[in-house]
XYZ file of C-alpha atoms in Angstrom:
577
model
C 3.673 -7.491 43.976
C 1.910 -10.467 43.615
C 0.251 -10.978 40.130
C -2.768 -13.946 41.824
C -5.961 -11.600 42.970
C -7.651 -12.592 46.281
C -11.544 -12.923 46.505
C -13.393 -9.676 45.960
C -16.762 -8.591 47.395
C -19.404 -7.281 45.399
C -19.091 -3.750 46.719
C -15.471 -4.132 46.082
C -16.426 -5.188 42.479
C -19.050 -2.016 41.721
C -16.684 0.585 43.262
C -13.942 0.322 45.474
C -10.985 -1.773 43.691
C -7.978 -0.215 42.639
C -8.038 0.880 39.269
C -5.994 -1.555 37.068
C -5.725 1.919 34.904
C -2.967 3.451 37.630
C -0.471 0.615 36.688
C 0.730 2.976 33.899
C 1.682 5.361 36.226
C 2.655 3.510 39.533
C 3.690 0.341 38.244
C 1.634 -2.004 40.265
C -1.590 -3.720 39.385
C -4.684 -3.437 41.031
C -4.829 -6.212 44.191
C -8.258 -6.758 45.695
C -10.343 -7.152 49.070
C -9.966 -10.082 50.409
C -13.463 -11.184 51.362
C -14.936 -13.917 49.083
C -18.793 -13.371 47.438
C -21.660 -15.041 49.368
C -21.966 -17.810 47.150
C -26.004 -16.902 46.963
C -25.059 -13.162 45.799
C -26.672 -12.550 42.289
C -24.112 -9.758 40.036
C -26.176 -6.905 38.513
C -23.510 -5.655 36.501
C -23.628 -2.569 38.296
C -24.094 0.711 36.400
C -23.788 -0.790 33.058
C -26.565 -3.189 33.939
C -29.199 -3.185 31.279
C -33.085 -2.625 31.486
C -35.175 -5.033 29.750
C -35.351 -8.712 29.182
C -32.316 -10.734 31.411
C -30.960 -7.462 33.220
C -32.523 -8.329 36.762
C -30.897 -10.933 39.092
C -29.476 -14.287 37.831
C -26.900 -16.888 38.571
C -23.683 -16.470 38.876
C -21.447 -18.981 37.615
C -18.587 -20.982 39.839
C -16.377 -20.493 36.886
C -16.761 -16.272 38.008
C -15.829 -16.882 41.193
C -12.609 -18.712 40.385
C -11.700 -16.005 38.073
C -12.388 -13.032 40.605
C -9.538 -15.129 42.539
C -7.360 -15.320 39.735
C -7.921 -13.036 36.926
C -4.714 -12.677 35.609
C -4.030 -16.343 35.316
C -7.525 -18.498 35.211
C -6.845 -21.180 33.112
C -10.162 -21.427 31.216
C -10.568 -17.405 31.045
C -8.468 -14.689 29.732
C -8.541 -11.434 31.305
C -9.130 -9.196 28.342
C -9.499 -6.109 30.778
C -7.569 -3.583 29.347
C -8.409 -4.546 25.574
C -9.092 -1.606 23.721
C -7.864 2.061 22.796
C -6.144 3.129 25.644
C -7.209 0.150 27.567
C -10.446 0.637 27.199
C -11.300 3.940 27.846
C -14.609 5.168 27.501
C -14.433 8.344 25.212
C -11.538 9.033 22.444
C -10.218 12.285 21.756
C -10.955 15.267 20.741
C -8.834 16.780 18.771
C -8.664 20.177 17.332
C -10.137 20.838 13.619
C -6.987 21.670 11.361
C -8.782 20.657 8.105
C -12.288 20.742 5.751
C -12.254 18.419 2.790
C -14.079 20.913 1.289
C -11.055 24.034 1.301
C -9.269 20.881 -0.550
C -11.485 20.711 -3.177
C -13.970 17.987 -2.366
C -17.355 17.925 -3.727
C -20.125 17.172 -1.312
C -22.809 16.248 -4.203
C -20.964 13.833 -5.468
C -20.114 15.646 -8.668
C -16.531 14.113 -8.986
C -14.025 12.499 -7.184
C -13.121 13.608 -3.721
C -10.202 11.015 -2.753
C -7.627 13.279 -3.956
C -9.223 16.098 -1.827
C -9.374 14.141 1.206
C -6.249 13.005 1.005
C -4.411 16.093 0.776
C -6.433 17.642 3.802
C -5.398 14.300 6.129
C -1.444 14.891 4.990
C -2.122 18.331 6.125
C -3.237 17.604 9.375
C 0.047 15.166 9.860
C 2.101 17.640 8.426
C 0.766 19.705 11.374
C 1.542 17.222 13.778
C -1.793 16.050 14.320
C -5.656 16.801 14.319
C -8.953 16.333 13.177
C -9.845 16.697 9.546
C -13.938 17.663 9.073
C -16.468 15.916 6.160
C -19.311 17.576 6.105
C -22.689 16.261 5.762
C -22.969 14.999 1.829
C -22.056 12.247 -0.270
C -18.239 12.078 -1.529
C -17.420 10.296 -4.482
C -14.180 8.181 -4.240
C -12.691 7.168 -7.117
C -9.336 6.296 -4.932
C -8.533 4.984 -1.688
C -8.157 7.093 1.452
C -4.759 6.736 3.909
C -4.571 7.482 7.190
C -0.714 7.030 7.380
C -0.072 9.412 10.643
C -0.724 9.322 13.768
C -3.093 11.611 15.660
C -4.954 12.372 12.538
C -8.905 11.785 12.838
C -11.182 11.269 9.901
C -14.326 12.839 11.141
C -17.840 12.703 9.219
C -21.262 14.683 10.846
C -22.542 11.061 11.533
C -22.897 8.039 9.395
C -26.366 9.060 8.544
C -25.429 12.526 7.522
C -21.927 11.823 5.697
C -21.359 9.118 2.791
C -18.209 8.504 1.384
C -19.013 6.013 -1.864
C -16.227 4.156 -3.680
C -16.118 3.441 -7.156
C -13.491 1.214 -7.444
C -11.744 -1.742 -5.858
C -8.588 -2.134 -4.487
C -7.268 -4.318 -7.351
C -8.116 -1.842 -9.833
C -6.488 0.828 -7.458
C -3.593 -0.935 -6.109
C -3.496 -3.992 -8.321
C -4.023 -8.436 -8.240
C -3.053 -9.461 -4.478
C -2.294 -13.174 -4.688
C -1.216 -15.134 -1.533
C 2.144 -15.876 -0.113
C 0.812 -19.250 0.171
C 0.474 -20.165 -3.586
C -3.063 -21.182 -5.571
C -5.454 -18.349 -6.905
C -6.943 -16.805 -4.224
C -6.924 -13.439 -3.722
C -5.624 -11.526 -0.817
C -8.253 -8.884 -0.719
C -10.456 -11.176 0.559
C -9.067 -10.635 3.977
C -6.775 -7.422 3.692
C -6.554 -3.989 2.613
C -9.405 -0.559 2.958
C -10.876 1.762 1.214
C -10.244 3.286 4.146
C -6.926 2.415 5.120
C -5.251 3.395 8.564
C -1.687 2.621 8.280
C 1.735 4.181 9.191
C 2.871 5.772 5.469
C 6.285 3.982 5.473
C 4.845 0.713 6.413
C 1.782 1.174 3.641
C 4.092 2.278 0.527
C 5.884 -0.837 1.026
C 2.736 -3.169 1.579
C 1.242 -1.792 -1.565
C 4.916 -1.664 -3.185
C 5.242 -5.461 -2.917
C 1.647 -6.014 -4.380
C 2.331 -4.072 -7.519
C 5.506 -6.039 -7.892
C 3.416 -9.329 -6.905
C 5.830 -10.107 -3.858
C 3.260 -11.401 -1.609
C 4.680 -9.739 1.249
C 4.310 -10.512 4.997
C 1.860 -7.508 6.858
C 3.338 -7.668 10.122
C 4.882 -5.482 12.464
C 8.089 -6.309 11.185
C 7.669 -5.438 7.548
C 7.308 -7.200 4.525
C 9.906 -9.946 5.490
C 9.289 -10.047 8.457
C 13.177 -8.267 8.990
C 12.406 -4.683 9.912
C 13.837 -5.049 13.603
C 16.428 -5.372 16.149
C 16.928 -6.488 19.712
C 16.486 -3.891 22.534
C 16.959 -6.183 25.332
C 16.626 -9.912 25.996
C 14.240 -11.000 28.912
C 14.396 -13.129 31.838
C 11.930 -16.139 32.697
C 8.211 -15.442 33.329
C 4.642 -16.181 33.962
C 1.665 -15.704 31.983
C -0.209 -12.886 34.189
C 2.249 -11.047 35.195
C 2.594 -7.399 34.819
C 6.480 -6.666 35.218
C 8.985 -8.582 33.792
C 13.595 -8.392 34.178
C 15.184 -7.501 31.255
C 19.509 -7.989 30.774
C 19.722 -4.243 29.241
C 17.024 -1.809 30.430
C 19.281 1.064 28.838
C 16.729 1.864 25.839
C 13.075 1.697 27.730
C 11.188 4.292 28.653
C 8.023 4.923 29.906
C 5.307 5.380 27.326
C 7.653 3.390 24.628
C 5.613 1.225 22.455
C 7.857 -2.369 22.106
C 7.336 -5.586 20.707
C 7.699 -8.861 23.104
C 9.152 -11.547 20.390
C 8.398 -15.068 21.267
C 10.580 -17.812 18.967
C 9.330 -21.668 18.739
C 11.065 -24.549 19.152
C 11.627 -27.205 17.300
C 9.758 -29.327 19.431
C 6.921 -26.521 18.878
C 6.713 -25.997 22.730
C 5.518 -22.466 22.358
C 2.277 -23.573 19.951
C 1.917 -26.077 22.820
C 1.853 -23.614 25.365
C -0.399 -21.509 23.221
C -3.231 -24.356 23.157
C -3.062 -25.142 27.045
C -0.427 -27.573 27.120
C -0.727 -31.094 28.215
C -1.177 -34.340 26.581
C -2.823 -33.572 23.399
C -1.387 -30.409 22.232
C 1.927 -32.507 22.693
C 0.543 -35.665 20.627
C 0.029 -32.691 18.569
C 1.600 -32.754 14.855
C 3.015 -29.198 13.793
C 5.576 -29.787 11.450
C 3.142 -30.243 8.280
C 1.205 -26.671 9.448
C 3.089 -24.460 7.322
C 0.732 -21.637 7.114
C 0.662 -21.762 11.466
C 4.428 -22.210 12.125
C 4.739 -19.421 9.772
C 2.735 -16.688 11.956
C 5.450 -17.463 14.451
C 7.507 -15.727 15.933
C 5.295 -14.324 18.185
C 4.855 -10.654 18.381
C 3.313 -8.960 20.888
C 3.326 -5.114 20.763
C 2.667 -3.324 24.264
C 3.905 0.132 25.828
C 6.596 0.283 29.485
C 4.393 1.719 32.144
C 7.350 1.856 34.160
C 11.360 1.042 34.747
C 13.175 0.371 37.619
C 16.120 -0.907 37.790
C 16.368 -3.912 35.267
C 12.473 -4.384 36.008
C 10.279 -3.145 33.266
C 6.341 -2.719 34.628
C 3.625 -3.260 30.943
C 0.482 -1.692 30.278
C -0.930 -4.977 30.621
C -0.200 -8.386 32.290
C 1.981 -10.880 29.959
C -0.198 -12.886 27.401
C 1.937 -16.103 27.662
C 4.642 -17.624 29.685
C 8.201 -16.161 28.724
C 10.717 -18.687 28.677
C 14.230 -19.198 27.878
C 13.900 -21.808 24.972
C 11.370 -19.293 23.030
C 14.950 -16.856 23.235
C 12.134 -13.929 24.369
C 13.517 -10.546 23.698
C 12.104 -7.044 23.626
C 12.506 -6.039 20.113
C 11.798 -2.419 18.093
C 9.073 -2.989 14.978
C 8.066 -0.550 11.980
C 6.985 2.846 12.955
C 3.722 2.170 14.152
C 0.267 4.430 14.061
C -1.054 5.707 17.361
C -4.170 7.761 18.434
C -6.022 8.108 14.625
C -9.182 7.266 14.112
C -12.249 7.327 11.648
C -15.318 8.873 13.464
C -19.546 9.885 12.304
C -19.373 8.113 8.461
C -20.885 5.806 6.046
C -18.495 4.406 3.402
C -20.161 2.566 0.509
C -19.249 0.777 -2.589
C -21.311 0.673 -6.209
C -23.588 -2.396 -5.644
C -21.744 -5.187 -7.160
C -22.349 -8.679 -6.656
C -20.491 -10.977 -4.343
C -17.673 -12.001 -5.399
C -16.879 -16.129 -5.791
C -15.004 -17.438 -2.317
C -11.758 -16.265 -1.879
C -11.937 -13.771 -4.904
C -12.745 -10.989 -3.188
C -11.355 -7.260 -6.128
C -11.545 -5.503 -2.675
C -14.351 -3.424 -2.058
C -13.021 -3.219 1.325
C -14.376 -0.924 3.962
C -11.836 -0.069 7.278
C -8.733 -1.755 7.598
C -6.223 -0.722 10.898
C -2.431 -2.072 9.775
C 0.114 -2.217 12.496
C -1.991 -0.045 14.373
C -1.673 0.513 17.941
C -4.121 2.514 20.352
C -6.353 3.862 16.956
C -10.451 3.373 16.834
C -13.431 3.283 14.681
C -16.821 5.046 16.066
C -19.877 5.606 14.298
C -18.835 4.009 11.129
C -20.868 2.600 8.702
C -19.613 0.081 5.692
C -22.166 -0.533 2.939
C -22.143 -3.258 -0.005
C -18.728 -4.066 0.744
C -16.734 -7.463 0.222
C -15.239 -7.283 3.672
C -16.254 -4.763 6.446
C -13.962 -3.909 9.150
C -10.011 -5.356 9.296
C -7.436 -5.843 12.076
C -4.478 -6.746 10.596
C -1.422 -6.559 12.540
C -3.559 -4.151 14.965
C -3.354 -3.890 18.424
C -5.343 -1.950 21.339
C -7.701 -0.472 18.603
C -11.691 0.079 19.725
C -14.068 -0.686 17.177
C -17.367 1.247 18.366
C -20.573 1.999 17.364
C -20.423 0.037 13.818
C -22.622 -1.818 11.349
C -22.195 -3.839 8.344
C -24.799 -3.533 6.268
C -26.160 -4.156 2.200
C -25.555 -6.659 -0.558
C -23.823 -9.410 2.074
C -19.578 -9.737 3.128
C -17.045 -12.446 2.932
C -15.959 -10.792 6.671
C -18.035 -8.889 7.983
C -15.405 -8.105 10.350
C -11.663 -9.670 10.288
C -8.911 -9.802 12.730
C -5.925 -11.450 11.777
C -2.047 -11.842 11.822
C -1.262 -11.291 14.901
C -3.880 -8.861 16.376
C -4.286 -8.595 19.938
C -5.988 -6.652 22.554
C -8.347 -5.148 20.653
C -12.268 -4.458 21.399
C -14.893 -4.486 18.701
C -17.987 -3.134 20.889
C -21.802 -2.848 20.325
C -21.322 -3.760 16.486
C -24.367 -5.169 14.368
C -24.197 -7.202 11.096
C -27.274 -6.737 9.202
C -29.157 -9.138 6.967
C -28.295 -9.228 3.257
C -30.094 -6.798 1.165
C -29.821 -9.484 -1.914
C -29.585 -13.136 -2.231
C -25.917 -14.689 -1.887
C -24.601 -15.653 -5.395
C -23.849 -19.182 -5.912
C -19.992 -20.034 -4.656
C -19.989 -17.075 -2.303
C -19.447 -17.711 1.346
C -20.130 -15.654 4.588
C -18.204 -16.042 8.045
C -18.872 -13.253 10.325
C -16.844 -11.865 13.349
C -13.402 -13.450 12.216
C -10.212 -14.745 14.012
C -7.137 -16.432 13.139
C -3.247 -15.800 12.796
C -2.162 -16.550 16.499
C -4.574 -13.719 17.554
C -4.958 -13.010 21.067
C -6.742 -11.253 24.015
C -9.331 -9.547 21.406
C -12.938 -8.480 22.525
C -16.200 -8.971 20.855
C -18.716 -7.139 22.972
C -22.415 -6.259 22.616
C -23.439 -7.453 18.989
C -26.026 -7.738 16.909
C -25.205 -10.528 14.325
C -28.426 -10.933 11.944
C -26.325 -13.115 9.671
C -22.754 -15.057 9.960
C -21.077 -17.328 12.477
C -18.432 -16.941 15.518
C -15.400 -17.223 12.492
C -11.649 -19.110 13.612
C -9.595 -19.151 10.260
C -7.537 -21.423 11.640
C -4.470 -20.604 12.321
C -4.979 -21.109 15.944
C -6.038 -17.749 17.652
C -6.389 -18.487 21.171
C -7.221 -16.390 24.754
C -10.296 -14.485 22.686
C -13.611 -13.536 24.397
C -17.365 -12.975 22.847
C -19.721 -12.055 25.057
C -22.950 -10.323 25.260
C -23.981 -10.879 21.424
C -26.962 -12.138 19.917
C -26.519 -14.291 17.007
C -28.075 -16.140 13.754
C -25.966 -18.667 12.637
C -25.865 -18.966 9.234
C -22.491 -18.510 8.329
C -19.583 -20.918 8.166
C -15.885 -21.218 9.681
C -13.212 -21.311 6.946
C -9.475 -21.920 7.321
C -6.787 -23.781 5.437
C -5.768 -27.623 7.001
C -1.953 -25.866 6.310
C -3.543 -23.694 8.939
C -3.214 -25.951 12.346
C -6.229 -25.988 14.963
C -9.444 -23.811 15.380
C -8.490 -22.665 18.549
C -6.022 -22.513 21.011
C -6.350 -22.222 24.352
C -8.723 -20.215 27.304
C -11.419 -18.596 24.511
C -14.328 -18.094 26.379
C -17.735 -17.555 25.105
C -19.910 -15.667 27.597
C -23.825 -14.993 27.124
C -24.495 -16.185 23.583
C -28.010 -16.035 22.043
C -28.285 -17.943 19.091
C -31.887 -17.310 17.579
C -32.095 -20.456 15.038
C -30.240 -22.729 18.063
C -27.383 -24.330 15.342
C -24.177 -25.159 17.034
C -21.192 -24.437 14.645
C -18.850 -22.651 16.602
C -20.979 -21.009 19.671
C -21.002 -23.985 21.910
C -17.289 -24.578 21.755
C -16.455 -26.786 25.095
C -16.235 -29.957 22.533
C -13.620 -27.782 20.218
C -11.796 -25.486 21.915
C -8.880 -26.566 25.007
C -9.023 -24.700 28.196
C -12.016 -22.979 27.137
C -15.577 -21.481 28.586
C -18.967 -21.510 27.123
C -20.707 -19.629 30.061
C -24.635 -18.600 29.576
C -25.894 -20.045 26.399
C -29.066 -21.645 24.531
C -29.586 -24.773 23.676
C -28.122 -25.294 20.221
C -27.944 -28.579 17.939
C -24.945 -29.503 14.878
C -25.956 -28.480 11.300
C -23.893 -29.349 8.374
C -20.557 -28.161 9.197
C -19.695 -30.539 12.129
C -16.021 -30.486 13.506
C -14.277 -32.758 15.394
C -11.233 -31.350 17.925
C -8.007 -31.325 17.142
C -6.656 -31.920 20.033
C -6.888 -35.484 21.623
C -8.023 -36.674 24.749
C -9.429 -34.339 27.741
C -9.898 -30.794 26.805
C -10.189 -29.152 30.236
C -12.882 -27.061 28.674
C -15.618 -25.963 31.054
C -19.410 -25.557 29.921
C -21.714 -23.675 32.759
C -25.564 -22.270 32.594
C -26.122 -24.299 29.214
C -29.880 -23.926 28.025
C -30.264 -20.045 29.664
C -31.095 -16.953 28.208
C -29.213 -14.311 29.484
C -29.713 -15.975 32.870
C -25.685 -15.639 33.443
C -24.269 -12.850 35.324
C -22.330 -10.615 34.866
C -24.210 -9.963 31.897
C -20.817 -9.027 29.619
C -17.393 -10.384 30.999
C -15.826 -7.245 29.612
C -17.122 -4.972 31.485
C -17.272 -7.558 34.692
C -13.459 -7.793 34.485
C -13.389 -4.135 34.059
C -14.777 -3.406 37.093
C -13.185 -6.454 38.699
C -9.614 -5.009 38.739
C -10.763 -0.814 38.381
């Protein structure tokens, strides 16, 4: 089947295209009407269209109606349709109760410390195979960390205004100093490890192994050096978009099998190329001196078979990037990865300490998903913490319903080394409760590590910036977010470019109008910046690093939520349901 999507009609849009959802169990993707849109029809976003201010009729961009024609291959727009837990979907399980904290020994008035307690009732519930593991309302004391390490095991509070876990201690004085694989002082809390800490068990005795022995270890998919798997099957030429791909040995794929698609470099670095658009200036491009970038290659791209027939081999969703045969793409196994947990209805707070000094971070670390795949975060609160919410080496994970709130974070939220597909939805940052410390810093909603296809929907950012670490994340989408941008972009030089290619940034309100990283069609290659205010430079100006023409696209500029749809998530959603 064809992977290019013909013109689709409004109706077609709100309620009659084939669900993109079915391709897990027929194998096919969705393919549309063929009518085109009026070009004077307005999008109302359908049923998810808001009331209030900017959710009647406005204009519809031309760079929409090139994507309903080609939404698995636009090359300013990703299509970041199935991001998400279980691509997406709107509710999580429900699992059955198997355990109370409390018949484990924890103390809901906060008498003494309930980590232990916790603990043993979540290895309980994977013991059992599975389940959900109560907190009732109260405050827990934690004078430890708490591990998710199997899968189908849900943390559940009453509701992050009725259930408090607060944490005592940092994960340095818990696990131990966490320097950086890439030399200096800095310390690798400031962008990994939780408090609450969903991880498979094998993969997180060796993480925190390594740190204890100061190994610096990589936090990948493929363990510590990077050397935890083998080849299933190599696979034959392809294009970015496409949903099936041919495979030399189909023998050990099934359907439902969760896989990694390995991309290697070249020397000539065509596959970083590829990653930032291609053309002339990714090519005048220097890699070689990028350590810290050519170092987050090979690419990894986890993803479950929907289907096999024959030496054909159907994905849960379309290929991020061309395959081809000088990146020697294979499907590969990885570490045993976590599926279907999640942490649901709590607040998790630290002892108010100050900020730390940048890059410094002890680890008062709120929720971290590790090599995570189809896991999710819902009512969650994190309080006072040096870094809120993590992706690391996580993949289809929802982040909804959460809020970063107290003293002030490093990352509010942070999504690196290779995350993809992921949604963080209706979040909120709040303002600082205290004054920043002199030689702290604050970024915001973070990306970097060849990070792709991730989803920031919905937010409320009262403090930060739209983060890239570096490092070259590329086909990400923000959309729908209201912003004040205070914050600033990090990233090492060692790191390589700010972004690669087709990030889009789609209705953007920045209340104080400063530039720095929301208008990005002077930064970013092959991008979008679709439906935003007027905003002006402030003191951290950046220049691209890519030269000549960018083939970035810049529509509705100077509107307030004039563009529609509204949010591109939930456009493309509906675009190929």
């Amino acid at each position: 089947m064809s992977d290019r999507c013909a013109g689709i009609t409004r109706r077609t849009l709100l309620g009659s295209a084939t669900a993109v959802a079915a391709v897990a169990a027929t194998g096919s993707p969705a393919r549309a009407a063929t009518s085109r849109p009026d070009t004077a029809t307005v999008w109302d976003n359908g049923p998810r269209a808001r009331t209030g201010p900017g959710a009647g009729p406005g204009q519809v961009p031309g760079l929409w109606r090139e994507f309903t024609r080609t939404p698995f291959t636009h090359p300013q727009i990703p299509y970041v349709g199935r991001a998400g837990h279980r691509a997406g979907a709107a509710h999580f399980p429900r699992r059955p109760v198997v355990a109370d904290v409390r018949a484990y020994g924890a103390r809901a008035d906060g008498s003494a410390d309930s980590a232990p307690a916790i603990n043993r009732a979540i290895a309980a519930a994977g013991r059992a195979g599975g389940g959900t593991v109560l907190i009732p309302p109260g405050t827990y004391r934690l004078d430890g960390l708490i591990h998710i390490g199997h899968s189908d095991v849900v943390l559940r509070g009453a509701g992050s205004t009725r259930t408090t876990l607060r944490a005592t201690r940092s994960l340095t004085e818990l696990i131990g100093v966490y320097g950086s694989r890439y030399g200096g002082d800095k310390s690798s809390w400031s962008w990994a490890g939780g408090l609450v800490w969903l991880c498979p068990t094998d993969r997180f005795t060796g993480l925190t192994a390594a740190i204890r022995a100061k190994e610096w270890p990589f936090e990948g998919w493929t363990g510590n050096r990077r050397d935890e798997w083998r080849t299933l099957t190599t696979v034959e030429p392809a294009r970015r978009g496409s949903w099936s791909v041919t495979v030399a040995d189909p023998a050990g794929l099934t359907p439902g099998r969760l896989v990694l698609l390995r991309l290697a470099d070249d020397s000539a670095h065509t596959l970083l190329e590829h990653m930032a658009g291609g053309g002339p200036g990714p090519e005048a491009y220097h890699w070689d001196d990028k350590t810290k970038l050519t170092s987050y290659v090979p690419y990894e791209w986890p993803v479950r078979i929907a289907r096999v027939r024959g030496r054909k081999v159907t994905l849960e969703r379309p290929l991020p990037l061309d395959v081809r045969p000088e990146w020697d793409p294979r499907l590969t196994t990885h570490v045993r990865a976590l599926t279907g947990s999640g942490v649901e209805g709590l607040t998790i707070e630290a002892v108010e300490t100050p900020q730390s000094p940048h890059l410094l971070d002890r680890g008062f670390n709120g929720v971290t998903f590790q090599c995570a795949y189809d896991c999710w975060a819902d009512d969650v609160v994190v309080r006072h913490m040096d870094n809120g919410f993590g992706l690391v080496a996580a993949s289809a994970c929802t982040l909804r319903d959460t809020r970063v709130t107290g003293r002030g974070s490093h990352h509010p939220y942070f999504c690196r080394e290779g995350s993809h597909d992921n949604l963080v939805d209706r979040f909120t940052i709040e303002e600082r409760t205290t004054p920043a410390p002199a030689g702290t810093q604050l970024h915001g909603i973070n990306v970097e590590g060849l990070s792709s296809y991730n989803v920031w929907s919905r937010g409320d950012m009262r403090m930060g910036t739209f983060d890239s670490h570096r490092g070259m994340p590329f086909a990400n989408v923000r959309t729908d977010i209201t912003v004040t941008n205070n914050g600033r972009h990090g990233g090492d030089a060692s790191a390589g470019p700010l972004f690669g290619g087709r990030f889009t940034h789609w209705n953007i309100r920045v209340t104080n109008a400063r530039a720095g990283l929301m208008k990005i069609d002077g930064l970013a290659p092959y991008s979008a910046t679709v439906g935003i205010n007027e905003v002006t430079e402030f003191d951290q100006i950046d220049v691209p690093d890519f030269a000549g023409p960018l083939h970035s696209r810049l529509e509705l500029y100077g509107t307030t939520d004039a563009v529609r749809p509204r949010n591109l998530y939930d456009a493309q959603r509906e675009l190929t349901r």
